Tab-separated table of C-alpha atoms in Angstrom:
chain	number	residue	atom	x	y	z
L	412	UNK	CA	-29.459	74.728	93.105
L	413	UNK	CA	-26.498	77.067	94.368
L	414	UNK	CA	-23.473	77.553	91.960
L	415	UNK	CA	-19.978	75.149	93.627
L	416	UNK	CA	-17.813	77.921	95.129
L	417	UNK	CA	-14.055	78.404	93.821
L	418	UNK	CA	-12.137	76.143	96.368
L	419	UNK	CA	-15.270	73.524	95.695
L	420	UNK	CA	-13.980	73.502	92.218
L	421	UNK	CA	-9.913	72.999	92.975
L	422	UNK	CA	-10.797	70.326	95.095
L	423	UNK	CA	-12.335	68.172	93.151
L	424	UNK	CA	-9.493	68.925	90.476
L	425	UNK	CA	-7.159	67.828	92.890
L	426	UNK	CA	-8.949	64.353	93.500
L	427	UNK	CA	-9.647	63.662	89.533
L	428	UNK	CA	-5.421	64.221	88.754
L	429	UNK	CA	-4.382	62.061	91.979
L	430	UNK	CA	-6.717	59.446	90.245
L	431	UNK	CA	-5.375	59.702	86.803
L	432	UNK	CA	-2.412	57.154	85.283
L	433	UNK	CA	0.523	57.319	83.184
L	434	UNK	CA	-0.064	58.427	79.406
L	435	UNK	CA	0.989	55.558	76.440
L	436	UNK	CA	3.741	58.027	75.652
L	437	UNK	CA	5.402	59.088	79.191
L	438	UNK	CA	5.287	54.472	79.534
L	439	UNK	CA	7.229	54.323	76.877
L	440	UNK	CA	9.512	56.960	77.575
L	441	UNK	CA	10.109	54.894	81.277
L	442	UNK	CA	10.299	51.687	78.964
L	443	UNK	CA	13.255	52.834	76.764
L	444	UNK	CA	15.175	54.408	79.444
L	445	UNK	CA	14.903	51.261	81.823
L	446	UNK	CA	16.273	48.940	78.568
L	447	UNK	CA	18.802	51.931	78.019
L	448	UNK	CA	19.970	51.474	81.794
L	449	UNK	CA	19.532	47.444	81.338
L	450	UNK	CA	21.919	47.852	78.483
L	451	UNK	CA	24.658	49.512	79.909
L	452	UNK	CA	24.549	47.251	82.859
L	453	UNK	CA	24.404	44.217	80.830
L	454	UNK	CA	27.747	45.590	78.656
L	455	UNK	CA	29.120	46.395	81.990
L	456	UNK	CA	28.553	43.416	83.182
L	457	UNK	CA	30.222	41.438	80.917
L	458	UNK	CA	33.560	43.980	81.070
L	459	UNK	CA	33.933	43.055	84.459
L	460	UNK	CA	33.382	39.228	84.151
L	461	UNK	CA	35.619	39.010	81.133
L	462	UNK	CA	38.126	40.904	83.148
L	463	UNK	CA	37.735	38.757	86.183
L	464	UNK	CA	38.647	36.026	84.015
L	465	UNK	CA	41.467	37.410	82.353
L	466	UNK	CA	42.851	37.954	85.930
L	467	UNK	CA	41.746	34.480	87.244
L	468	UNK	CA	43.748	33.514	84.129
L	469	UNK	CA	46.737	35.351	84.948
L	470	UNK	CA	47.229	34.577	88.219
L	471	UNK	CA	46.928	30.517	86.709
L	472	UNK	CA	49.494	30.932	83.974
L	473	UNK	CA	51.508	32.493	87.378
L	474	UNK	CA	51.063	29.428	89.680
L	475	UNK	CA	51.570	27.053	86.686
L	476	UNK	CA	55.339	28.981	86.200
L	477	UNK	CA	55.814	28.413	90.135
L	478	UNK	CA	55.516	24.907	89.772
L	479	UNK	CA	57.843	23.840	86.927
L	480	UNK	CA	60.254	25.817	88.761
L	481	UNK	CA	59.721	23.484	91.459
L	482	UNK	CA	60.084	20.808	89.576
L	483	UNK	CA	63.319	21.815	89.000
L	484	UNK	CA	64.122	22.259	91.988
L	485	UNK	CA	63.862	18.883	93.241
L	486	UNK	CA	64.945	17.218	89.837
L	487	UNK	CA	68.560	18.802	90.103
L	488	UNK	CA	67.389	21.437	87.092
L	489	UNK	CA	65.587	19.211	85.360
L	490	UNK	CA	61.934	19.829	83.620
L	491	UNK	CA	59.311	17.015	82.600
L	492	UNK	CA	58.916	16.293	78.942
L	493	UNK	CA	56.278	18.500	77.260
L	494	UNK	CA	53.827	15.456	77.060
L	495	UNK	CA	54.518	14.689	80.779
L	496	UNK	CA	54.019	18.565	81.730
L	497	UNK	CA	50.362	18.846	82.222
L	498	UNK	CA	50.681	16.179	85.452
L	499	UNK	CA	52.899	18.923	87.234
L	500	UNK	CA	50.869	21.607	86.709
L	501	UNK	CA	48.972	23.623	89.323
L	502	UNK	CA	46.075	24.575	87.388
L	503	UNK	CA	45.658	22.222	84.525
L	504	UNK	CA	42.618	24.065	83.188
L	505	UNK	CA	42.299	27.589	81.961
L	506	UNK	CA	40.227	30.478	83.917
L	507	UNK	CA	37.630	28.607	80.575
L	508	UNK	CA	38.022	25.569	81.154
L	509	UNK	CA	40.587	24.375	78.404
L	510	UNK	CA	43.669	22.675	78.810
L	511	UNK	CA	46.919	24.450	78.889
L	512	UNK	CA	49.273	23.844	76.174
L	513	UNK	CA	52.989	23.145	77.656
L	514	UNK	CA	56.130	23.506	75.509
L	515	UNK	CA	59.326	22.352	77.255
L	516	UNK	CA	62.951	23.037	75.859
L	517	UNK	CA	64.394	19.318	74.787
L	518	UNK	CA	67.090	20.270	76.338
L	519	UNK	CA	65.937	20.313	80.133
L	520	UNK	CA	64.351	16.735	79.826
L	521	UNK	CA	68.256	15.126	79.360
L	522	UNK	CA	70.407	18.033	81.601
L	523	UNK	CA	69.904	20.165	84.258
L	524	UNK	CA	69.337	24.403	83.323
L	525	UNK	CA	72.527	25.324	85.537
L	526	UNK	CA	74.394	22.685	82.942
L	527	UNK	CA	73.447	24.474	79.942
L	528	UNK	CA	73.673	28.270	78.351
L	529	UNK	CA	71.818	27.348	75.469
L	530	UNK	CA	68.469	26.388	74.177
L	531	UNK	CA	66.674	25.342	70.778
L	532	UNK	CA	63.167	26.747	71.789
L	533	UNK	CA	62.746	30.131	71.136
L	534	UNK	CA	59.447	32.208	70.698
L	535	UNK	CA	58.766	35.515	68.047
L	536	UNK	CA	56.299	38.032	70.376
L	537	UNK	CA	54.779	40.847	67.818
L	538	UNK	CA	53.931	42.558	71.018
L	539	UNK	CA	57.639	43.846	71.040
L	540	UNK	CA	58.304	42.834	67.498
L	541	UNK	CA	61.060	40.499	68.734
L	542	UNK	CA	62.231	36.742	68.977
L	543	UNK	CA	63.556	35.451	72.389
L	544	UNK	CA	66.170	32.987	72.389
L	545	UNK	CA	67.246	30.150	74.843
L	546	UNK	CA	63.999	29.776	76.356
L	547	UNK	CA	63.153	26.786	79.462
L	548	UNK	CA	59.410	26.661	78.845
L	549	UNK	CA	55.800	28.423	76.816
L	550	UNK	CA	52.389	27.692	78.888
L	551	UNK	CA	49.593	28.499	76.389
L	552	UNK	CA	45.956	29.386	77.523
L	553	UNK	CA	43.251	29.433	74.791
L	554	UNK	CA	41.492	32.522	75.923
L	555	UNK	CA	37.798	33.169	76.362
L	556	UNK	CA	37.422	31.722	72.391
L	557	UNK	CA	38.375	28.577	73.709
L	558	UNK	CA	40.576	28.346	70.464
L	559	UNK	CA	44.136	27.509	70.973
L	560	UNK	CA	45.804	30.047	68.050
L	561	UNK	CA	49.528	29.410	69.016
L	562	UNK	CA	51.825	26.929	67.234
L	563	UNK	CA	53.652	24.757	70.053
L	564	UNK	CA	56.350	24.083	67.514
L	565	UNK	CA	57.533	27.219	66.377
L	566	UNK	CA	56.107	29.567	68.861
L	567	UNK	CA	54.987	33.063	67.391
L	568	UNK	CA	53.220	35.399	69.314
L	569	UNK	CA	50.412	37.527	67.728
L	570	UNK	CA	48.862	40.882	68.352
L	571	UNK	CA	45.211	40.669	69.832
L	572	UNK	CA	42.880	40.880	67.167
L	573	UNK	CA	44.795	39.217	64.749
L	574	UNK	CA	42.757	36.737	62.353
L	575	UNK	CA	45.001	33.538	62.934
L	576	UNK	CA	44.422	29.812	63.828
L	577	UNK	CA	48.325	28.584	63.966
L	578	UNK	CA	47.701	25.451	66.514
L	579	UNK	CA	46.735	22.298	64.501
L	580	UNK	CA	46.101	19.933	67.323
L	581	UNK	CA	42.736	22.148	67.723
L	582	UNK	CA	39.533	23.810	66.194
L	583	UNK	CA	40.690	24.532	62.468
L	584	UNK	CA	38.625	28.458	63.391
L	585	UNK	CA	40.555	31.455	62.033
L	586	UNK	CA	39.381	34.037	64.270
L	587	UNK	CA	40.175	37.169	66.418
L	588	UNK	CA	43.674	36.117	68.572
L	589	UNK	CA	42.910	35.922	72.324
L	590	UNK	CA	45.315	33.588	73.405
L	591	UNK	CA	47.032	34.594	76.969
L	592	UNK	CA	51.013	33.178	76.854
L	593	UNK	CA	53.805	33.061	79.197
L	594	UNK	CA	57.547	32.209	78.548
L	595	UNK	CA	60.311	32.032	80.892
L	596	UNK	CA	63.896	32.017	79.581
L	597	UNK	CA	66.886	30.170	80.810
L	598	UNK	CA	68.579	32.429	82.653
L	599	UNK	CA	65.146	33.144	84.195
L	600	UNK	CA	65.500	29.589	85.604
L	601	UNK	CA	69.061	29.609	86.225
L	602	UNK	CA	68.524	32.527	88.665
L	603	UNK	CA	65.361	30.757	90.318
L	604	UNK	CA	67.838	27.875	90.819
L	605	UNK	CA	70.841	29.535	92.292
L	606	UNK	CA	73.239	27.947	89.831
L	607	UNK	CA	76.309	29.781	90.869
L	608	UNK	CA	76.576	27.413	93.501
L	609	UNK	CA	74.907	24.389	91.903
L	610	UNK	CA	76.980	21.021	91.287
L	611	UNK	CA	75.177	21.009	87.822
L	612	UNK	CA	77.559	23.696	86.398
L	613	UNK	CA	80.896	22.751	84.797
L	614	UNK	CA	84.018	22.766	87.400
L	615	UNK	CA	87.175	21.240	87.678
L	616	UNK	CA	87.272	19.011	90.816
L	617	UNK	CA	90.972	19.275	92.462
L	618	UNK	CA	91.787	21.377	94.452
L	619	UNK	CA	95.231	20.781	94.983
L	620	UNK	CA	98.255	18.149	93.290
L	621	UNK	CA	99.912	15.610	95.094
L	622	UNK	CA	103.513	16.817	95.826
L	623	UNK	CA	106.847	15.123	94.034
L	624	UNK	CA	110.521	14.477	94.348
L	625	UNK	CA	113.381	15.407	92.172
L	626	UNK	CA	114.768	12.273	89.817
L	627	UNK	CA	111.317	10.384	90.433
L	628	UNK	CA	108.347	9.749	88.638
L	629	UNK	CA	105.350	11.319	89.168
L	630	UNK	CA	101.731	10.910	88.267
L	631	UNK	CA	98.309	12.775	88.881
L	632	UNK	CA	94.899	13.044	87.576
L	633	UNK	CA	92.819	16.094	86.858
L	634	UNK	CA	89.132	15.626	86.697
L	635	UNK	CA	85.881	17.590	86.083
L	636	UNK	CA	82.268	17.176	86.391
L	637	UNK	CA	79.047	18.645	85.234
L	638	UNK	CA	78.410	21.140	82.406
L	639	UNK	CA	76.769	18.794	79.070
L	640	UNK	CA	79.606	16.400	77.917
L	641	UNK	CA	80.469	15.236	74.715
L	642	UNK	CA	78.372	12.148	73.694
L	643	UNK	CA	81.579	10.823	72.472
L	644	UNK	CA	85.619	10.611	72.261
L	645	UNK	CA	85.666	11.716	76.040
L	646	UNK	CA	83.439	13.878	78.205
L	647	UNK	CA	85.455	17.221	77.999
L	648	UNK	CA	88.101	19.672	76.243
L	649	UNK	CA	90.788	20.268	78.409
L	650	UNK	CA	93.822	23.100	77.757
L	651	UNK	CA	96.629	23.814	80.072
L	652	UNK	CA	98.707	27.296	80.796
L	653	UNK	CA	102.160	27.045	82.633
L	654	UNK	CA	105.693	28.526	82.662
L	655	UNK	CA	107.429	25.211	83.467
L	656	UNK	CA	106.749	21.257	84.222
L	657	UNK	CA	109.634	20.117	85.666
L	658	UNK	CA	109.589	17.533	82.817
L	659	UNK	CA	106.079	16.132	83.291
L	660	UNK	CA	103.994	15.800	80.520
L	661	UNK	CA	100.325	16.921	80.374
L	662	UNK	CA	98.269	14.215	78.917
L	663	UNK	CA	94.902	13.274	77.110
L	664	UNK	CA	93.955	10.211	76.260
L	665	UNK	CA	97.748	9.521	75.642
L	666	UNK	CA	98.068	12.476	73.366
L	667	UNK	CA	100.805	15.301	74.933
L	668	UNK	CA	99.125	19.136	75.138
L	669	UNK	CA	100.995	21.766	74.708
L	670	UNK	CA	99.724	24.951	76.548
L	671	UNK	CA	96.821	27.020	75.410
L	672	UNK	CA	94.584	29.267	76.364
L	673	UNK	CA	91.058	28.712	74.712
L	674	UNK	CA	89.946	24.693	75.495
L	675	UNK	CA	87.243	25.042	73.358
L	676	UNK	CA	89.353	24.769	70.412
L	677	UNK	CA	91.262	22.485	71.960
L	678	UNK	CA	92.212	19.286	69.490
L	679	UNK	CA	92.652	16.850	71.982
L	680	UNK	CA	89.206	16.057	74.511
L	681	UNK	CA	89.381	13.028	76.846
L	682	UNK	CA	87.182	12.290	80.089
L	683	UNK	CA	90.471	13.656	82.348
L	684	UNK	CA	94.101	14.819	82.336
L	685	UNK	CA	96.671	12.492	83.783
L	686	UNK	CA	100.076	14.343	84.741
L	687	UNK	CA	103.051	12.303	84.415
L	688	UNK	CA	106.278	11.470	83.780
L	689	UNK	CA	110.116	11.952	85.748
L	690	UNK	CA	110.722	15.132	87.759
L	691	UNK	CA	114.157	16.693	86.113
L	692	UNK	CA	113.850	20.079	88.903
L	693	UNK	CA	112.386	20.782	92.004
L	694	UNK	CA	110.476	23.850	93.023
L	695	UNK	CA	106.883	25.227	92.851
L	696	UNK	CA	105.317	25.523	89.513
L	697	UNK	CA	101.725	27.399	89.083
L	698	UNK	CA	99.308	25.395	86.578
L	699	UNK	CA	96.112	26.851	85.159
L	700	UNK	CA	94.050	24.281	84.251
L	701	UNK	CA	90.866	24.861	81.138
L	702	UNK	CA	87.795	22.677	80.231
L	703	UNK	CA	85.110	22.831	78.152
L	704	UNK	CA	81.979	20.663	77.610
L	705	UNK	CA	79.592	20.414	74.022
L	706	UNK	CA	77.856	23.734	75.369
L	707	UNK	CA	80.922	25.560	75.479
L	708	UNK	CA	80.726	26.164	79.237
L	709	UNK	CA	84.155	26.754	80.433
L	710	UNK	CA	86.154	26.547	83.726
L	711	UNK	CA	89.606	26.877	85.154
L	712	UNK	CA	91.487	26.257	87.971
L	713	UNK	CA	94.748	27.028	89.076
L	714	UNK	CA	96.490	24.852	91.050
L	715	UNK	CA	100.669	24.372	92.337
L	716	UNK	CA	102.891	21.929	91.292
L	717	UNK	CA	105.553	21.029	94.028
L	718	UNK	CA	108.600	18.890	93.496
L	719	UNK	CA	111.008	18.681	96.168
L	720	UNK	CA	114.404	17.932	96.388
L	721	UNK	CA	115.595	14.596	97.095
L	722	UNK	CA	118.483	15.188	99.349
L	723	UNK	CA	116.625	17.983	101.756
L	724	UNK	CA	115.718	15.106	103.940
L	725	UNK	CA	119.518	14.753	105.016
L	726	UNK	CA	120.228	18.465	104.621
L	727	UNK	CA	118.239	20.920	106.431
L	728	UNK	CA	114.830	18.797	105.476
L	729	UNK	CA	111.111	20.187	105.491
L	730	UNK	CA	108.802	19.755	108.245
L	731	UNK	CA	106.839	15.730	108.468
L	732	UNK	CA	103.577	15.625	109.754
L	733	UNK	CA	102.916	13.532	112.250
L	734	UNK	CA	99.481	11.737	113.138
L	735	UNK	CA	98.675	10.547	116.409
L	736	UNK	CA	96.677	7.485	115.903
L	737	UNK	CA	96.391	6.226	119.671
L	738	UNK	CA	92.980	6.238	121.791
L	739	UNK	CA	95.068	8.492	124.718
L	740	UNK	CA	94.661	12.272	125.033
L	741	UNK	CA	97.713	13.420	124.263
L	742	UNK	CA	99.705	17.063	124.753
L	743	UNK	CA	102.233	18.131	122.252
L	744	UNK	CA	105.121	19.038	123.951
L	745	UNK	CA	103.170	20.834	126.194
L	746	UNK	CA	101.634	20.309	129.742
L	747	UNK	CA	98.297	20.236	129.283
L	748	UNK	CA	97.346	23.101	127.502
L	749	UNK	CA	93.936	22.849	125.448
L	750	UNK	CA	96.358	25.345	122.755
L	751	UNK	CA	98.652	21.842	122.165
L	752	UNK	CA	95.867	19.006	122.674
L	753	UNK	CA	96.832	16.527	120.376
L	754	UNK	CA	93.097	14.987	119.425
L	755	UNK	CA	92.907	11.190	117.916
L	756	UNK	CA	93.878	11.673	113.850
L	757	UNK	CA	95.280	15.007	114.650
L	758	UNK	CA	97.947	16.016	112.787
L	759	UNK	CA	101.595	17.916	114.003
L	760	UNK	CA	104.534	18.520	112.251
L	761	UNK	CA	107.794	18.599	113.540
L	762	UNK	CA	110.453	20.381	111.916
L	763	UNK	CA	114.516	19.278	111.503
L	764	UNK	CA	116.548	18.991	114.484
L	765	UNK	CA	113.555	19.167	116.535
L	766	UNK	CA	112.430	16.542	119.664
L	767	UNK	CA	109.146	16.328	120.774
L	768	UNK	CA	107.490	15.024	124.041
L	769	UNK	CA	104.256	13.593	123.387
L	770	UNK	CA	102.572	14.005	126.711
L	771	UNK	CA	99.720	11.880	128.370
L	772	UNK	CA	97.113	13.724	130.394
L	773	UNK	CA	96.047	11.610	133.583
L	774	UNK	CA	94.394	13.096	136.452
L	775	UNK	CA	94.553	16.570	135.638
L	776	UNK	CA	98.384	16.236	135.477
L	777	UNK	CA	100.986	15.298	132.360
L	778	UNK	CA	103.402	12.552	132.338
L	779	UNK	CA	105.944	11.736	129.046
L	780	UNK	CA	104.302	9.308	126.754
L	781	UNK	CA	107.074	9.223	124.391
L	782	UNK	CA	109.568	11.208	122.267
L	783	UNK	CA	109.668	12.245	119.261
L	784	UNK	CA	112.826	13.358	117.333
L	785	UNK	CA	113.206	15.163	113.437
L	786	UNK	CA	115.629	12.107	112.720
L	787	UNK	CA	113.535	9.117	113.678
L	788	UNK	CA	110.758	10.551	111.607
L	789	UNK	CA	113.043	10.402	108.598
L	790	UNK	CA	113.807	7.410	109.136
L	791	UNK	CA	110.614	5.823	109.594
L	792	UNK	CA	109.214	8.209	106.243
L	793	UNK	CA	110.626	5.447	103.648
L	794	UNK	CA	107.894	6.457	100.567
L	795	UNK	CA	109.040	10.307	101.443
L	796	UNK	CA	105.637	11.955	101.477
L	797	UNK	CA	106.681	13.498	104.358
L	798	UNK	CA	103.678	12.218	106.630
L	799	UNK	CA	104.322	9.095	109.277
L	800	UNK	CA	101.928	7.199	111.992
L	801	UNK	CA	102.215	8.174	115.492
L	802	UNK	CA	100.928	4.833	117.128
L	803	UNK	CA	101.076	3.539	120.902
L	804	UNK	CA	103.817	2.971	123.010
L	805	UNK	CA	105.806	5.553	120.992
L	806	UNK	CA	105.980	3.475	117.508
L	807	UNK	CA	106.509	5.098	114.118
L	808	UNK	CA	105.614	3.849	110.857
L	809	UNK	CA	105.548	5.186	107.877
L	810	UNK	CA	101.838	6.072	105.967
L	811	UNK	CA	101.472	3.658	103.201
L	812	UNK	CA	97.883	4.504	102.461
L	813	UNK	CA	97.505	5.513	98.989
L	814	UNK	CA	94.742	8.330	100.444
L	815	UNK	CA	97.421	10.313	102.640
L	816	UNK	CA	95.675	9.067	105.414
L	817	UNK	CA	97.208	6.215	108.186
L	818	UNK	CA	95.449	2.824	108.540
């Protein structure tokens, strides 16, 4: 028997460790690093689903805003009832599942946000250690503990972490706050709704007063619309600021103002002004007109007060307007020209001493229709409001609509 030479001997070494396994101890080394790894993936994991959730969530509470703000967009500022709020929702569940609590200010149900500058619902946020006043709306999601932890009534706001169970319409389950909320404030609304420009906000409607006459009596209304008005004793406080009258009393609800400048404190509140009485002097008087609603929203206008004399009509008299209220095209003292067309309804005045050829286009050439003179326009201007009826054939009459307009 011969002895196995050297590289006999590696070999076979070689084949014997290829053939042997894993020791008990290096397994379980493998074994704790794989549940190590499992671990960490696991935690992981769950980081990013809770996060995905939080920004499923987010982007929820987000649409939901969207469409209450559409609501009130197409209900003249107007936002459903809290109870009613769900059914306008976008998302009505949470990113879990849970209903979304909606708080509505009262206020928005009855009047429109540009009508108000005031709210009762207001919400205390510990985040910034602060309450927020005048808000529209709260949308409240649960959070992954599908607990709701926020009161709906008096909305507070706590730091995450906090052990709190504040909502009573749900689980009675003091626990770590998680709840997600999102408030938007009245002015937040206002600006989504354009109200500068929205019929909702308190105005005063004239924009001019009807003109008088010296020695005559005289009477006007001023009105207003929007804002909140009063529930009762008239819809507004009105105030009035002016150098002069002429002798024409200011009135509301039969009580005489005197001038002012703050309506708010106003003593006297009626649904609108009436101006009247006898002119004693003629002229142009400025008037700055104030009103206030229950909000204390305030507006004023300024607007001119015109009496006339009664003897300029004989003396050196102001302009009439004339209306042309025939079917014909017809040139004002003119031939032709497109610059002195004188459309159907159009209106022309003609000033004292002056006569006027109303002209009649035919075939690209102009032929007198009738004349006009200063005088006969007097004449015909009985009511003197300084406006008469151009009608065919040349006849003037005088306007005795009570809109300024001829029949």
């Amino acid at each position: 028997m011969f002895p196995r030479s050297r590289k006999g001997i590696q070999a076979g070494f070689r084949i014997e460790m290829r053939n042997r396994g894993f020791t008990l101890i290096e397994l379980a080394i493998v074994l704790v690093l794989v549940g190590v790894l499992a671990g960490i993936g696991a935690g992981i994991l769950g980081l990013l689903i809770k996060r995905i959730h939080y920004n499923q969530n987010r982007e929820r509470l987000e649409a939901n805003v969207e469409a209450l703000i559409g609501y009130a967009l197409t209900h003249h500022g107007r936002l459903p009832s809290s109870d009613q709020c769900k059914s306008y929702l976008r998302n009505r569940k949470d990113a879990w599942g849970k209903d979304f609590v909606c708080v509505i200010a009262s206020e928005l149900v009855t009047y429109g946000a540009c009508a108000l500058r005031t709210t009762s619902l207001n919400a205390t946020d510990e985040s910034d250690n602060a309450t927020h006043e005048n808000l529209a709306f709260v949308l409240i999601s649960g959070g992954p503990n599908l607990n709701i932890q926020t009161n709906n009534s008096t909305i507070k706001i706590y730091l995450p972490g906090d052990s709190v169970d504040d909502y009573p319409g749900d689980i009675n389950r003091p626990e770590p706050y998680d709840d997600m909320v999102r408030y938007v404030s009245l002015n937040e609304l206002q600006g989504k709704l354009s109200c500068e420009h929205s019929e909702q906000r308190l105005r005063i409607l004239n924009n001019e007063l009807p003109v008088g006459f010296e020695n005559s009596d005289y009477t006007a209304n001023i009105y207003a619309a929007g804002g909140v008005p009063f529930s009762g004793g008239g819809h507004y406080k009105w105030c009035y600021n002016a150098t002069s009258l002429a002798g024409i009393n200011i009135l509301c609800n039969g009580n005489v103002l005197s001038p002012c400048v703050d309506p708010c404190s106003s003593y006297y509140q009626c649904d609108n002004l009436v101006l009247n009485g006898t002119a004693t002097s003629y002229g142009s008087f400025r008037v700055k007109f104030y009103v206030c609603d229950s909000e204390n929203n305030t507006d004023e206008k300024t607007l001119s007060l015109t009496i006339y004399r009664n003897s300029i009509y004989s003396n050196n008299g102001i302009p009439i307007t004339v209306i042309n209220m025939t079917s014909r095209t017809l040139y004002w003292n003119c031939a032709c020209s497109l610059s002195c067309r004188w459309p159907v309804r159009g209106q022309r005045l003609i000033y004292p001493g002056e006569v006027v050829a109303a002209n009649q286009g035919v075939f690209f050439s102009c032929n007198v229709y009738a004349i006009i003179s200063y005088e006969i326009a007097v004449q015909k201007d009985v009511n003197n409001d300084t406006t008469v009826c151009f009608y065919s054939n040349g006849t003037i009459t005088d306007n005795i609509n009570p809109n300024n307009r001829c029949p």
